[in-house]
Coordinates of C-alpha atoms in Angstrom, one line a residue:
M1 CA 143.7 120.6 252.9
R2 CA 141.3 122.3 255.3
A3 CA 139.7 125.7 255.3
A4 CA 137.7 127.2 258.2
V5 CA 135.1 129.9 258.1
I6 CA 134.5 131.9 261.3
G7 CA 131.0 133.4 261.1
A8 CA 128.7 131.3 258.9
S9 CA 126.1 133.8 257.9
S10 CA 124.4 133.6 254.5
E11 CA 127.2 135.6 253.1
S12 CA 129.7 132.9 254.0
I13 CA 128.1 130.4 251.6
Y14 CA 129.9 131.7 248.5
G15 CA 133.3 131.5 250.2
I16 CA 132.5 127.9 251.4
S17 CA 131.6 126.9 247.8
K18 CA 134.8 128.4 246.4
A19 CA 136.9 126.6 248.9
K20 CA 135.2 123.3 248.1
E21 CA 135.7 123.8 244.4
L22 CA 139.4 124.1 245.1
G23 CA 139.4 120.9 247.0
F24 CA 139.3 122.0 250.7
E25 CA 137.4 120.3 253.4
V26 CA 135.5 123.2 255.1
V27 CA 134.9 123.6 258.8
A28 CA 132.3 126.3 259.7
L29 CA 131.9 127.9 263.1
D30 CA 129.1 130.2 264.3
G31 CA 127.3 130.9 267.5
N32 CA 123.9 130.6 265.9
P33 CA 122.8 126.9 265.4
E34 CA 120.6 128.1 262.5
A35 CA 123.4 130.0 260.7
P36 CA 122.9 129.3 256.9
G37 CA 126.5 128.5 256.3
L38 CA 126.7 125.6 258.8
P39 CA 125.0 123.0 256.6
A40 CA 127.0 124.2 253.6
A41 CA 130.3 123.1 255.2
D42 CA 131.7 119.6 255.6
K43 CA 131.9 120.0 259.4
S44 CA 130.1 122.5 261.5
F45 CA 130.4 123.6 265.1
V46 CA 128.2 125.9 267.2
V47 CA 130.6 128.0 269.2
D48 CA 130.8 131.6 270.4
I49 CA 133.0 133.2 267.7
R50 CA 133.4 136.3 269.9
D51 CA 135.8 134.2 272.1
P52 CA 139.0 133.2 270.3
E53 CA 139.8 130.6 272.9
Q54 CA 136.6 128.7 272.2
V55 CA 137.4 128.8 268.5
K56 CA 140.9 127.6 269.1
A57 CA 139.6 124.6 271.1
I58 CA 137.7 123.5 268.0
L59 CA 140.4 124.3 265.5
D60 CA 143.1 122.6 267.5
E61 CA 141.3 119.4 266.5
N62 CA 140.6 120.6 263.0
K63 CA 143.7 122.6 262.1
P64 CA 143.1 124.8 259.1
D65 CA 145.4 125.8 256.2
V66 CA 143.4 129.0 255.7
I67 CA 140.6 131.0 257.1
I68 CA 138.1 131.8 254.3
P69 CA 137.6 135.6 254.2
V70 CA 133.8 136.4 254.5
P71 CA 131.8 139.5 255.3
I72 CA 131.7 139.9 259.0
G73 CA 131.7 142.9 261.4
R74 CA 133.3 143.4 264.8
Y75 CA 134.4 139.8 265.3
L76 CA 136.8 139.8 262.4
T77 CA 139.1 140.2 265.3
T78 CA 138.8 136.4 266.0
T79 CA 140.0 135.7 262.5
G80 CA 143.0 137.9 263.2
V81 CA 143.8 136.0 266.4
I82 CA 143.4 132.6 264.7
N83 CA 145.6 133.6 261.8
D84 CA 148.4 134.6 264.2
T85 CA 147.9 131.5 266.3
Y86 CA 148.4 129.1 263.4
G87 CA 150.7 131.2 261.3
L88 CA 148.2 131.5 258.5
T89 CA 148.1 134.0 255.6
G90 CA 145.5 136.7 256.2
V91 CA 144.7 139.6 258.4
S92 CA 146.6 139.9 261.7
A93 CA 145.1 140.4 265.2
R94 CA 146.5 143.9 265.4
A95 CA 145.2 144.9 261.9
S96 CA 141.8 143.3 262.5
A97 CA 141.4 145.2 265.8
L98 CA 142.3 148.5 264.2
C99 CA 139.9 148.3 261.3
T100 CA 136.9 147.2 263.5
D101 CA 137.4 149.9 266.1
K102 CA 136.4 153.3 264.7
Y103 CA 138.1 155.2 267.5
E104 CA 141.5 153.4 267.2
F105 CA 141.2 153.4 263.4
H106 CA 140.9 157.2 263.5
R107 CA 143.6 157.7 266.1
V108 CA 146.3 155.7 264.2
L109 CA 145.5 157.1 260.8
S110 CA 145.2 160.7 262.0
E111 CA 148.7 160.4 263.6
K112 CA 150.0 159.8 260.1
G113 CA 148.0 162.7 258.6
L114 CA 145.8 160.2 256.8
R115 CA 142.4 161.2 258.3
P116 CA 142.1 165.0 258.6
C117 CA 138.9 165.3 260.6
E118 CA 137.9 165.7 264.3
L119 CA 136.6 162.7 266.2
Y120 CA 135.2 162.5 269.7
L121 CA 134.6 159.3 271.8
V122 CA 131.4 159.1 273.8
P123 CA 132.0 156.2 276.2
A124 CA 129.2 153.8 277.2
G125 CA 127.5 155.1 280.4
E126 CA 128.5 158.8 279.7
T127 CA 125.7 160.8 281.2
C128 CA 126.5 164.4 280.6
L129 CA 127.9 165.9 277.4
Y130 CA 127.0 169.1 275.6
A131 CA 127.5 170.1 272.0
N132 CA 129.0 173.4 272.9
E133 CA 131.9 171.5 274.6
L134 CA 132.9 170.0 271.3
N135 CA 135.3 171.9 269.0
T136 CA 133.9 170.7 265.8
V137 CA 132.6 171.9 262.4
Y138 CA 129.1 170.8 261.4
P139 CA 127.7 168.7 260.0
V140 CA 128.9 165.7 262.1
V141 CA 128.3 162.0 261.8
V142 CA 127.4 159.9 264.9
K143 CA 127.9 156.2 264.8
P144 CA 128.6 153.2 267.1
R145 CA 132.3 152.7 267.8
F146 CA 132.1 149.1 266.8
G147 CA 129.9 147.3 264.2
S148 CA 129.0 147.7 260.5
G149 CA 126.1 147.8 258.1
S150 CA 125.1 151.5 258.8
R151 CA 123.7 150.6 262.1
G152 CA 123.0 153.6 264.3
V153 CA 124.6 156.1 261.9
E154 CA 123.1 159.6 262.0
I155 CA 124.1 163.0 260.6
Y156 CA 123.5 166.3 262.5
N157 CA 123.8 169.7 260.9
S158 CA 124.1 171.8 264.0
G159 CA 125.0 171.8 267.7
E160 CA 121.3 172.1 268.5
E161 CA 120.4 169.1 266.3
L162 CA 123.2 167.1 267.9
Q163 CA 122.1 168.0 271.4
S164 CA 118.4 167.2 270.9
G165 CA 118.8 164.2 268.6
F166 CA 121.6 162.4 270.4
L167 CA 123.3 164.0 273.5
N168 CA 120.0 164.5 275.3
S169 CA 119.5 160.7 275.1
L170 CA 122.6 159.8 277.0
P171 CA 123.6 157.4 278.5
F172 CA 124.0 154.5 276.0
D173 CA 125.1 150.9 276.6
E174 CA 127.8 151.1 274.0
D175 CA 130.5 153.5 272.9
Y176 CA 129.7 156.0 270.1
V177 CA 131.9 158.4 268.1
I178 CA 131.1 161.8 266.8
E179 CA 133.2 162.9 263.8
T180 CA 133.4 165.6 261.2
C181 CA 131.2 164.9 258.1
I182 CA 133.4 165.4 255.1
P183 CA 131.4 166.6 252.0
G184 CA 131.8 164.9 248.6
P185 CA 130.6 162.0 246.5
E186 CA 131.0 158.6 248.2
F187 CA 132.6 155.4 246.8
G188 CA 133.2 151.9 247.8
L189 CA 136.3 149.9 246.7
D190 CA 137.4 146.3 246.6
G191 CA 141.1 145.5 246.9
A192 CA 143.8 143.3 248.1
F193 CA 147.2 143.5 249.7
V194 CA 149.9 141.1 248.6
D195 CA 153.2 141.2 250.4
G196 CA 152.2 144.7 251.5
R197 CA 151.4 146.0 248.1
F198 CA 147.9 147.4 247.4
Y199 CA 145.9 146.2 244.4
L200 CA 142.7 148.0 243.4
I201 CA 140.2 145.5 242.1
L202 CA 137.1 147.7 241.6
L203 CA 136.0 151.2 242.4
R204 CA 132.3 151.6 243.0
G205 CA 130.2 154.7 243.0
K206 CA 127.4 154.8 245.5
E207 CA 123.8 155.8 245.2
N208 CA 122.7 156.9 248.7
T209 CA 119.4 157.9 250.3
P210 CA 119.3 161.6 251.4
P211 CA 120.5 162.5 254.9
P212 CA 120.2 161.7 257.7
Y213 CA 120.4 158.0 256.9
C214 CA 122.5 158.1 253.7
E215 CA 121.9 154.4 253.2
C216 CA 123.4 152.9 250.0
V217 CA 120.7 151.7 247.6
G218 CA 123.0 150.9 244.6
Y219 CA 126.5 150.8 243.3
Y220 CA 127.9 151.4 239.8
S221 CA 131.3 150.3 238.6
I222 CA 133.7 153.0 237.7
T223 CA 136.2 152.4 235.0
E224 CA 139.6 154.2 234.9
T225 CA 139.7 156.8 232.1
S226 CA 141.8 159.8 231.1
E227 CA 139.3 162.0 232.9
N228 CA 139.5 160.3 236.3
K229 CA 143.1 158.9 236.1
D230 CA 144.4 161.5 238.6
F231 CA 141.9 160.4 241.3
F232 CA 142.7 156.7 240.7
E233 CA 146.4 157.4 241.1
K234 CA 145.7 159.4 244.3
L235 CA 143.5 156.6 245.6
R236 CA 146.1 153.9 245.0
T237 CA 148.8 156.0 246.7
F238 CA 146.5 156.8 249.6
M239 CA 145.4 153.2 250.2
Q240 CA 148.9 152.0 250.1
K241 CA 149.7 154.4 253.0
V242 CA 146.6 153.4 254.9
G243 CA 147.4 149.7 254.5
E244 CA 151.0 150.2 255.7
T245 CA 149.7 152.1 258.8
L246 CA 147.1 149.5 259.7
G247 CA 149.5 146.6 259.0
F248 CA 147.8 145.0 256.0
E249 CA 150.1 142.4 254.4
N250 CA 148.3 139.6 252.7
N251 CA 144.5 140.1 252.9
L252 CA 141.4 141.3 251.1
I253 CA 139.9 144.7 251.9
H254 CA 136.9 146.8 251.2
A255 CA 136.7 150.5 252.0
D256 CA 134.3 153.4 252.0
I257 CA 135.8 156.6 250.5
I258 CA 134.8 160.2 249.9
K259 CA 136.3 162.4 247.2
D260 CA 136.7 165.6 249.1
N261 CA 136.3 169.2 247.7
N262 CA 140.0 169.2 246.7
G263 CA 139.7 165.9 244.8
N264 CA 141.5 163.9 247.4
P265 CA 140.4 160.6 248.9
F266 CA 139.1 160.6 252.5
I267 CA 138.6 157.3 254.1
I268 CA 135.4 156.7 256.1
E269 CA 136.3 153.1 257.1
T270 CA 138.0 150.0 255.8
S271 CA 138.0 146.3 256.9
A272 CA 140.3 143.4 256.0
R273 CA 137.6 141.2 254.5
P274 CA 135.4 141.1 251.4
S275 CA 132.4 143.4 250.9
G276 CA 128.9 142.1 251.6
H277 CA 125.6 143.1 250.0
N278 CA 126.1 140.7 247.0
L279 CA 129.2 142.6 245.9
H280 CA 132.1 140.2 246.5
N281 CA 130.2 137.2 245.3
L282 CA 128.4 138.7 242.3
F283 CA 128.9 142.3 241.3
T284 CA 132.7 142.6 241.7
P285 CA 133.5 139.4 239.8
M286 CA 131.1 140.4 237.0
A287 CA 132.4 144.0 236.7
S288 CA 136.1 143.3 237.2
G289 CA 136.7 139.7 236.3
V290 CA 138.3 139.1 239.7
D291 CA 136.9 136.5 242.0
E292 CA 138.6 137.9 245.1
V293 CA 137.8 135.0 247.5
A294 CA 139.1 132.4 245.1
E295 CA 142.2 134.4 244.4
F296 CA 142.9 134.9 248.1
L297 CA 142.6 131.1 248.7
K298 CA 145.2 130.6 246.0
L299 CA 147.5 133.2 247.5
A300 CA 147.1 131.8 251.0
V301 CA 147.8 128.2 250.2
P302 CA 150.7 127.8 247.8
A303 CA 150.3 124.0 248.0
L304 CA 147.3 124.4 245.6
G305 CA 149.9 125.2 242.9
L306 CA 147.7 128.0 241.5
K307 CA 148.9 131.5 240.8
A308 CA 146.8 134.2 242.4
S309 CA 146.0 137.5 240.5
F310 CA 144.1 140.5 241.7
E311 CA 144.6 142.5 238.4
P312 CA 141.2 143.2 236.8
T313 CA 140.6 141.4 233.5
A314 CA 137.3 143.2 232.7
S315 CA 136.1 146.7 232.8
K316 CA 132.3 146.8 232.5
A317 CA 129.9 149.7 233.1
M318 CA 127.5 147.9 235.5
M319 CA 125.1 148.7 238.3
I320 CA 123.7 146.6 241.2
R321 CA 120.5 148.2 242.5
Y322 CA 118.6 147.4 245.6
F323 CA 114.8 147.9 245.9
D324 CA 114.5 151.1 247.9
F325 CA 110.8 151.6 247.9
E326 CA 109.7 153.4 251.1
N327 CA 106.4 153.4 253.0
V328 CA 104.5 151.7 250.2
R329 CA 102.3 148.7 249.6
V330 CA 103.3 146.5 246.7
N331 CA 100.4 145.5 244.5
S332 CA 102.3 143.7 241.7
V333 CA 105.9 142.5 241.1
P334 CA 107.4 142.1 237.6
E335 CA 108.8 138.8 236.5
G336 CA 112.6 138.6 236.1
F337 CA 112.5 136.7 232.8
D338 CA 110.2 139.3 231.3
L339 CA 112.4 142.1 232.3
S340 CA 115.5 140.3 230.9
G341 CA 113.8 140.3 227.5
R342 CA 113.3 144.1 227.5
Y343 CA 116.2 145.4 229.6
P344 CA 120.0 144.5 229.9
V345 CA 119.4 142.7 233.1
V346 CA 122.3 140.3 234.0
A347 CA 121.1 139.2 237.4
W348 CA 117.7 139.4 239.2
N349 CA 116.9 138.4 242.7
C350 CA 113.6 139.8 244.1
N351 CA 112.2 138.7 247.4
I352 CA 109.3 141.2 247.3
K353 CA 105.8 139.8 247.0
P354 CA 102.4 141.4 246.1
G355 CA 100.8 142.6 249.3
D356 CA 104.1 143.4 251.1
I357 CA 104.3 146.6 253.1
L358 CA 107.8 148.2 252.8
G359 CA 108.9 150.7 255.4
K360 CA 111.5 153.4 255.5
V361 CA 115.1 152.6 254.4
T362 CA 117.3 153.5 257.4
N363 CA 120.1 150.9 257.3
G364 CA 121.4 147.8 255.5
A365 CA 119.1 145.5 257.4
S366 CA 116.0 147.4 256.2
I367 CA 116.8 146.9 252.5
M368 CA 119.1 144.1 251.7
G369 CA 116.7 141.3 252.3
R370 CA 114.4 142.6 249.5
G371 CA 116.9 141.5 246.8
Y372 CA 118.7 143.2 243.9
F373 CA 119.2 143.4 240.2
C374 CA 122.3 144.0 238.1
I375 CA 122.3 145.7 234.7
E376 CA 125.0 146.6 232.1
A377 CA 125.1 149.6 229.8
A378 CA 127.5 152.0 228.2
T379 CA 127.3 154.9 230.6
K380 CA 126.2 155.8 234.1
A381 CA 123.4 157.9 232.7
E382 CA 122.1 154.9 230.8
L383 CA 122.4 152.7 233.9
D384 CA 120.4 155.3 236.0
K385 CA 117.7 155.5 233.3
I386 CA 117.3 151.7 233.0
A387 CA 117.2 151.3 236.8
R388 CA 114.4 153.9 237.1
E389 CA 112.4 152.2 234.4
I390 CA 112.8 148.8 236.0
L391 CA 111.7 150.1 239.4
Q392 CA 108.6 151.7 237.7
E393 CA 107.6 148.1 236.6
F394 CA 106.5 147.5 240.2
E395 CA 102.9 148.6 240.9
I396 CA 103.0 150.3 244.3
E397 CA 100.8 152.7 246.4
E398 CA 102.1 155.0 249.1
K399 CA 101.1 154.3 252.7
A400 CA 100.9 157.0 255.3

């Protein structure tokens, strides 16, 4: 049996290892000859994964039984095309196109009443657009039409801010969208569709930096209780409708959700692949008991003779926290083994070194390389307290 991975970033390595454990030969493809996942595979090819025809030329000689789902942005579309070409289980070309294009994603869902907000397209090359021409309620969110990882996302609280902070800088070399900013707490979720039915694996609360960047600096697992049961039920019903509209059949998903002022879920975005940022490979399996990549491979290849299950088997109160120090010099860094003896640390990965200068946290790229830690406690309040104490173990000084 053979599995292929399209996009061999560092976040593909976990999926490659899971496929190997299940007995697959793994073929990895990426346009970057230094991509970390290439040497982890049995065979590797440097190819422009933006072009499905080039990918097909390789896979015609190495026909896969499954495409390993890995965190990837816009060019999930290539995976969709390849799945359709070879009749493989996984996201389709249509569904992958819809969930990687924020404009089309909004258009299709809003037609079904599933995304009640205003959205405007600002095409690449647009030279003249004024805030007073837009019939919108502020604040608004501005973001690139394509891409992920919080790149280029900004919030503007008034027409004057939008004009001076964004519209006066036109034209741009890529499409942007402007949409209503829905107030409310933000969540992430990991899930799967099996024969068109939605399974919620894990709901994650988000800890975000203040506007305008609102970058996530931590997630905590949310267990279903009598107090939040109503929201969980609404969320399952809502995501089922979203999946049906986008054409999700047999694939993993992650999504960003807001709980609006009426207690209803509002979808920011979703994609038919696992979550990055050490969630799918570490936090979600620990908190839920579900290794979603391994379960997908079982689902996609019945010849393995293994039954797939996306039903959570654990319900732990946990947090994954990233190091969100801003504009500081780091003078000393605590040792993970020492912290584990004093705090309920279940995972520690710190790439920060004494002498490092850490800048402002504006997007995923500005924080994720620093590392993370995972902790377990009884309540969110305890998790927050422990996280603060661990971060205070670093000796830092502010830089102007």
